[in-house]
Coordinates of N, CA, C and O in Angstrom, one line a residue:
X20 N 10.5 -14.0 3.3 CA 10.3 -12.8 2.9 C 9.4 -12.4 1.9 O 9.1 -13.4 0.5
X21 N 7.9 -11.6 1.8 CA 6.8 -12.1 0.7 C 6.8 -10.4 0.1 O 7.5 -9.3 1.0
X22 N 6.4 -9.9 -0.9 CA 5.8 -9.0 -1.3 C 4.6 -8.6 -1.6 O 4.3 -9.1 -2.6
X23 N 4.2 -8.3 -0.7 CA 2.6 -7.2 -1.4 C 2.9 -6.6 -2.4 O 3.4 -5.6 -2.2
X24 N 2.2 -6.6 -3.3 CA 1.9 -5.2 -4.3 C 0.2 -5.1 -4.7 O -0.5 -6.1 -5.0
X25 N -0.2 -3.4 -4.0 CA -1.3 -3.3 -4.3 C -1.0 -2.5 -6.1 O -0.8 -1.6 -5.7
X26 N -2.4 -2.5 -6.6 CA -2.8 -1.7 -6.9 C -3.7 -0.8 -7.4 O -5.0 -1.7 -7.1
X27 N -3.8 0.3 -7.4 CA -4.9 1.7 -6.7 C -5.4 1.8 -8.3 O -4.5 3.0 -8.7
X28 N -6.9 1.8 -8.8 CA -6.8 2.4 -10.5 C -8.0 4.1 -9.7 O -9.3 3.5 -9.1
X29 N -8.1 4.9 -9.6 CA -8.9 5.9 -9.1 C -9.9 6.0 -10.1 O -9.5 5.7 -11.4
X30 N -11.1 7.0 -10.2 CA -11.5 7.7 -10.9 C -11.0 8.4 -11.9 O -10.4 9.3 -11.2
X31 N -12.0 9.1 -13.2 CA -10.8 9.4 -13.6 C -11.1 11.0 -13.7 O -10.5 11.4 -13.7
X32 N -12.3 11.3 -12.7 CA -12.5 12.7 -12.0 C -11.8 13.0 -11.2 O -11.9 14.0 -10.5
X33 N -10.7 12.5 -10.3 CA -10.6 12.0 -9.5 C -9.0 12.9 -9.5 O -8.3 12.1 -10.5
X34 N -8.3 14.0 -9.0 CA -7.1 14.2 -9.4 C -5.6 13.2 -8.7 O -5.9 13.9 -7.3
X35 N -5.4 13.2 -8.8 CA -3.9 12.3 -8.5 C -3.5 13.7 -7.6 O -2.9 12.6 -5.9
X36 N -3.1 14.5 -8.3 CA -1.9 15.4 -6.8 C -3.6 14.9 -5.6 O -2.4 15.0 -4.3
X37 N -4.7 15.3 -5.9 CA -5.1 15.1 -4.2 C -5.0 14.2 -3.3 O -5.2 13.6 -2.7
X38 N -5.6 12.6 -4.5 CA -5.2 11.8 -3.6 C -3.6 11.4 -2.6 O -3.9 10.7 -1.8
X39 N -2.8 11.9 -3.5 CA -1.5 11.2 -2.6 C -1.3 12.7 -1.6 O -0.1 12.3 -1.2
X40 N -1.9 14.0 -1.8 CA -1.6 14.8 -1.0 C -2.0 14.1 0.5 O -1.6 14.3 1.2
X41 N -4.2 13.7 0.2 CA -4.3 13.1 1.4 C -3.4 11.4 2.1 O -3.2 11.4 3.6
X42 N -2.8 10.9 0.8 CA -2.1 9.7 1.6 C -1.5 10.1 2.6 O -0.8 9.7 3.5
X43 N -0.2 11.1 1.9 CA 0.8 11.5 2.0 C 1.0 12.2 4.0 O 1.7 11.7 4.5
X44 N 0.2 12.7 3.9 CA -0.3 13.8 4.7 C -1.3 13.2 6.1 O -0.6 13.7 7.3
X45 N -1.9 11.8 5.4 CA -2.7 11.5 6.5 C -2.6 9.7 6.8 O -2.6 9.0 7.4
X46 N -2.2 9.6 5.7 CA -2.3 7.7 5.9 C -0.7 7.4 6.0 O -1.1 7.0 6.1
X47 N 0.0 7.5 4.8 CA 2.1 7.0 5.0 C 2.5 7.1 6.5 O 2.5 6.3 6.7
X48 N 1.5 8.5 7.5 CA 2.8 8.6 8.4 C 2.1 8.0 9.9 O 2.4 7.4 10.3
X49 N 0.8 6.9 8.9 CA 0.1 5.7 10.0 C 0.6 4.4 9.8 O 0.8 3.8 10.7
X50 N 1.2 4.1 8.3 CA 1.7 2.8 8.2 C 2.6 2.9 8.4 O 2.9 1.8 8.3
X51 N 3.4 4.0 8.0 CA 5.0 3.1 7.9 C 5.2 2.7 8.9 O 5.6 1.8 9.4
X52 N 5.1 3.1 10.6 CA 5.1 2.8 11.6 C 4.0 1.6 11.7 O 5.2 0.8 12.4
X53 N 4.0 1.3 11.2 CA 2.2 0.2 11.9 C 3.1 -0.8 10.7 O 3.2 -2.1 11.2
X54 N 2.8 -1.0 9.7 CA 3.4 -1.9 8.7 C 5.1 -1.9 7.4 O 5.5 -3.5 8.1
X55 N 5.5 -1.0 8.4 CA 6.8 -1.3 7.8 C 7.5 -1.1 6.4 O 6.2 -1.7 5.2
X56 N 8.2 -1.5 6.2 CA 8.7 -2.6 4.3 C 8.1 -1.9 3.2 O 7.9 -2.4 2.6
X57 N 8.2 -0.8 3.4 CA 7.5 0.2 2.1 C 8.5 0.3 1.3 O 9.7 0.8 0.9
X58 N 8.7 -0.6 -0.1 CA 9.7 -0.8 -1.1 C 9.8 0.6 -2.0 O 10.3 0.7 -2.6
X59 N 8.2 1.2 -2.4 CA 7.9 1.9 -3.0 C 6.3 2.0 -3.6 O 5.5 1.5 -3.3
X60 N 5.9 3.7 -4.1 CA 5.0 3.8 -4.6 C 5.1 4.3 -5.7 O 5.5 5.5 -6.1
X61 N 4.4 3.9 -6.4 CA 4.6 4.6 -8.0 C 2.8 4.7 -7.9 O 2.3 5.0 -8.1
X62 N 2.9 6.2 -9.2 CA 1.7 6.1 -10.2 C 2.0 5.9 -11.6 O 3.5 6.0 -12.3
X63 N 1.2 6.0 -12.8 CA 1.7 5.6 -14.1 C 1.7 6.8 -14.8 O 1.0 7.7 -14.5
X64 N 2.7 6.9 -15.6 CA 2.3 7.8 -16.7 C 2.0 7.2 -18.3 O 1.4 7.2 -19.1
X65 N 2.4 5.9 -18.2 CA 2.3 5.5 -19.5 C 1.2 3.9 -19.4 O 1.7 3.0 -18.0
X66 N 0.4 3.2 -19.3 CA -0.5 2.3 -19.7 C -1.5 2.5 -18.5 O -2.1 3.6 -19.5
X67 N -1.7 1.4 -18.0 CA -3.3 2.4 -17.7 C -3.4 4.0 -16.3 O -1.9 3.8 -15.4
X68 N -4.2 4.6 -17.2 CA -3.7 6.0 -16.5 C -3.8 6.2 -15.2 O -5.5 5.5 -14.8
X69 N -3.8 6.7 -13.7 CA -5.0 7.5 -12.8 C -4.6 6.3 -12.1 O -5.8 5.3 -11.1
X70 N -3.4 5.3 -12.1 CA -3.1 3.6 -11.0 C -2.4 4.0 -10.7 O -1.3 5.1 -10.7
X71 N -2.3 3.6 -9.6 CA -1.4 3.2 -8.1 C -1.0 2.1 -7.8 O -1.6 1.1 -8.1
X72 N 0.7 2.1 -7.4 CA 0.9 0.7 -7.7 C 2.1 1.2 -6.4 O 2.7 1.7 -6.8
X73 N 1.7 0.3 -5.2 CA 2.6 0.0 -4.0 C 3.2 -1.3 -3.3 O 2.2 -2.2 -4.6
X74 N 4.2 -1.1 -2.9 CA 5.2 -2.2 -2.6 C 5.2 -2.5 -1.3 O 5.7 -1.4 -0.7
X75 N 5.0 -3.7 -0.3 CA 5.0 -3.9 1.0 C 6.4 -5.0 1.3 O 5.1 -6.2 0.7
X76 N 6.9 -4.8 2.0 CA 7.5 -6.4 2.3 C 6.8 -6.9 3.7 O 7.5 -5.7 4.7
X77 N 7.1 -7.7 4.0 CA 6.8 -8.4 5.0 C 7.8 -9.9 5.3 O 8.0 -10.4 4.3
X78 N 8.3 -10.2 6.9 CA 8.6 -11.1 6.9 C 7.7 -12.4 6.2 O 8.4 -13.4 5.5
X79 N 6.6 -12.0 6.3 CA 5.6 -13.5 5.9 C 4.1 -13.4 5.7 O 3.7 -12.5 6.2
X80 N 3.8 -14.1 5.4 CA 2.1 -13.8 5.8 C 1.5 -13.2 7.2 O 0.6 -13.2 7.2
X81 N 1.7 -13.9 8.4 CA 1.4 -13.8 9.2 C 2.1 -12.4 9.6 O 0.9 -12.1 10.7
X82 N 2.8 -12.5 9.4 CA 3.3 -10.6 9.2 C 2.5 -9.9 8.7 O 2.0 -9.5 9.6
X83 N 2.1 -10.3 7.7 CA 1.4 -9.1 6.8 C -0.1 -9.2 7.5 O -0.4 -8.0 7.8
X84 N -0.6 -10.5 7.9 CA -2.2 -10.6 8.6 C -2.2 -9.6 10.2 O -2.7 -8.6 10.5
X85 N -0.9 -9.9 10.8 CA -0.8 -8.6 12.0 C -0.4 -7.3 12.1 O -1.7 -6.7 12.2
X86 N 0.1 -7.4 11.0 CA 0.4 -5.7 10.6 C -0.9 -4.8 10.6 O -1.4 -3.7 10.7
X87 N -1.1 -6.0 9.2 CA -2.9 -5.1 8.2 C -3.5 -4.8 9.7 O -4.9 -3.8 10.2
X88 N -4.0 -6.1 10.2 CA -4.9 -6.2 11.0 C -4.6 -4.7 12.6 O -5.5 -3.9 12.7
X89 N -3.9 -4.3 12.6 CA -2.7 -3.3 13.7 C -3.8 -2.4 13.3 O -3.7 -1.1 13.2
X90 N -2.9 -2.2 11.6 CA -3.4 -1.4 11.1 C -5.1 -0.7 10.7 O -5.2 0.4 10.8
X91 N -5.9 -1.7 10.8 CA -7.4 -1.1 10.6 C -8.4 -1.4 11.6 O -9.2 -1.1 12.6
X92 N -6.9 -1.0 12.8 CA -7.8 -0.7 14.5 C -7.1 0.5 15.1 O -8.1 1.1 15.8
X93 N -6.7 1.5 13.3 CA -6.2 3.0 13.6 C -6.6 3.5 14.1 O -7.3 3.6 12.3
X94 N -7.3 4.3 14.9 CA -8.7 5.6 13.9 C -8.3 6.3 13.0 O -8.5 7.0 12.5
X95 N -6.8 6.4 13.4 CA -6.4 7.6 12.6 C -6.4 7.2 11.1 O -6.8 7.9 10.0
X96 N -6.0 5.9 10.6 CA -6.1 5.2 9.7 C -7.2 5.3 8.6 O -7.3 5.2 7.7
X97 N -8.9 4.8 9.8 CA -9.7 4.5 9.4 C -9.6 5.9 9.2 O -10.6 6.2 7.7
X98 N -10.2 7.1 9.0 CA -10.4 8.1 9.1 C -9.8 8.3 7.8 O -10.1 9.5 6.6
X99 N -8.1 8.3 7.2 CA -7.9 8.5 6.3 C -8.7 8.1 5.0 O -8.9 8.1 3.9
X100 N -9.0 6.8 5.4 CA -9.8 5.2 4.3 C -11.2 5.9 3.7 O -12.3 6.3 2.6
X101 N -11.3 6.7 4.3 CA -12.8 8.0 4.7 C -13.0 8.3 3.4 O -13.7 9.1 2.6
X102 N -11.6 8.8 3.8 CA -11.5 10.8 2.5 C -11.1 9.7 1.1 O -11.7 10.1 -0.5
X103 N -10.1 9.0 1.5 CA -9.5 8.1 -0.1 C -10.5 7.4 -1.0 O -10.5 6.8 -1.7
X104 N -10.9 6.3 -0.2 CA -11.4 5.2 -0.2 C -12.8 5.2 -1.6 O -12.7 4.6 -2.5
X105 N -13.8 6.6 -1.4 CA -14.2 7.1 -2.3 C -13.6 7.2 -3.7 O -13.6 7.2 -5.3
X106 N -12.5 7.7 -4.0 CA -11.6 8.0 -4.9 C -11.2 7.1 -5.6 O -10.6 7.0 -6.9
X107 N -11.4 5.5 -5.4 CA -10.7 4.4 -6.0 C -11.6 3.8 -6.6 O -12.2 3.5 -5.9
X108 N -12.0 3.3 -7.3 CA -12.4 3.0 -8.3 C -12.1 1.3 -8.2 O -13.0 0.5 -8.6
X109 N -10.8 1.0 -8.2 CA -10.7 -0.7 -8.6 C -9.6 -0.2 -7.6 O -8.7 0.1 -7.8
X110 N -9.5 -2.4 -7.0 CA -8.2 -2.5 -6.5 C -7.5 -3.7 -6.6 O -8.9 -4.2 -6.9
X111 N -6.5 -4.4 -6.6 CA -5.6 -5.1 -7.1 C -4.9 -5.8 -5.8 O -4.5 -4.4 -4.9
X112 N -5.3 -6.6 -5.5 CA -3.7 -6.8 -5.0 C -3.3 -8.3 -5.0 O -4.0 -9.1 -5.4
X113 N -1.7 -8.9 -5.0 CA -1.1 -10.6 -4.9 C -0.2 -10.0 -3.5 O 0.4 -9.1 -3.5
X114 N 0.5 -11.4 -4.1 CA 1.3 -11.5 -2.5 C 2.3 -12.4 -3.5 O 1.9 -13.3 -4.5
X115 N 3.4 -11.6 -3.8 CA 4.5 -12.8 -4.1 C 5.7 -12.8 -3.7 O 5.8 -12.1 -2.3
X116 N 6.6 -14.0 -3.4 CA 7.5 -14.6 -3.3 C 9.2 -14.4 -4.4 O 9.0 -15.0 -5.8
X117 N 9.8 -13.6 -3.6 CA 11.0 -13.5 -4.6 C 11.6 -14.8 -5.1 O 12.2 -15.5 -4.1
X118 N 11.9 -15.0 -5.9 CA 13.1 -16.1 -6.9 C 14.1 -15.7 -5.8 O 14.9 -15.4 -4.8
X119 N 15.1 -17.2 -5.6 CA 16.3 -17.5 -5.0 C 17.2 -16.5 -5.6 O 18.5 -16.0 -4.6
X120 N 17.2 -16.3 -6.4 CA 18.4 -15.1 -7.4 C 17.6 -13.7 -7.3 O 18.5 -12.6 -7.6
X121 N 16.8 -13.0 -6.7 CA 15.6 -11.9 -6.9 C 17.0 -10.7 -5.6 O 17.3 -11.3 -5.2
X122 N 17.2 -10.5 -6.8 CA 18.4 -8.5 -5.2 C 17.4 -8.4 -4.2 O 18.0 -8.1 -3.2
X123 N 16.2 -8.3 -4.2 CA 15.2 -8.1 -3.1 C 15.8 -8.9 -2.0 O 15.7 -8.3 -0.9
X124 N 16.1 -9.8 -2.1 CA 16.8 -10.9 -1.3 C 17.6 -10.7 -0.2 O 17.9 -11.2 1.2
X125 N 18.6 -8.7 -1.1 CA 20.0 -9.0 0.1 C 19.4 -7.7 0.4 O 20.1 -7.2 1.7
X126 N 18.5 -7.3 0.9 CA 17.7 -5.9 1.6 C 17.7 -6.7 3.1 O 18.0 -7.8 3.5
X127 N 18.1 -5.4 3.7 CA 18.1 -5.6 5.1 C 16.8 -7.0 5.6 O 15.5 -6.6 5.2
X128 N 16.7 -7.0 6.2 CA 15.6 -8.0 6.9 C 14.7 -7.2 7.7 O 13.2 -7.0 8.2
X129 N 15.3 -5.8 8.0 CA 14.6 -5.1 9.4 C 13.6 -4.6 8.8 O 12.9 -4.2 8.5
X130 N 14.0 -4.5 7.2 CA 13.0 -3.8 6.4 C 11.8 -4.2 6.2 O 10.7 -3.6 5.8
X131 N 11.9 -5.9 6.5 CA 10.4 -6.3 6.5 C 10.1 -6.6 7.8 O 9.2 -6.9 8.0
X132 N 10.5 -5.5 7.9 CA 9.9 -6.1 10.0 C 8.6 -4.8 9.6 O 8.9 -3.6 9.7

């Protein structure tokens, strides 16, 4: 299993609630069936403000590649991107491997499928 962490910092003039409304109603409904494995979607209260952090589980890098490729062929997702991308100032991404003692290893394999 791998976990992808994605960190988006929105422009200061962007309303977090508006971004989340668009994403939840137009993007998430497409991502969940294609990507699966959503572990969490968070926004910051302390630290870097106007920031979103989301975690996604995949079986491995090839599973991630295949799923993200399929997502980027989906017209509904591309339409959502046209709305939310201009709201994002920076994007970070990292792939993490859980340690042998990480509690996440006990999650059902289906979560990463």
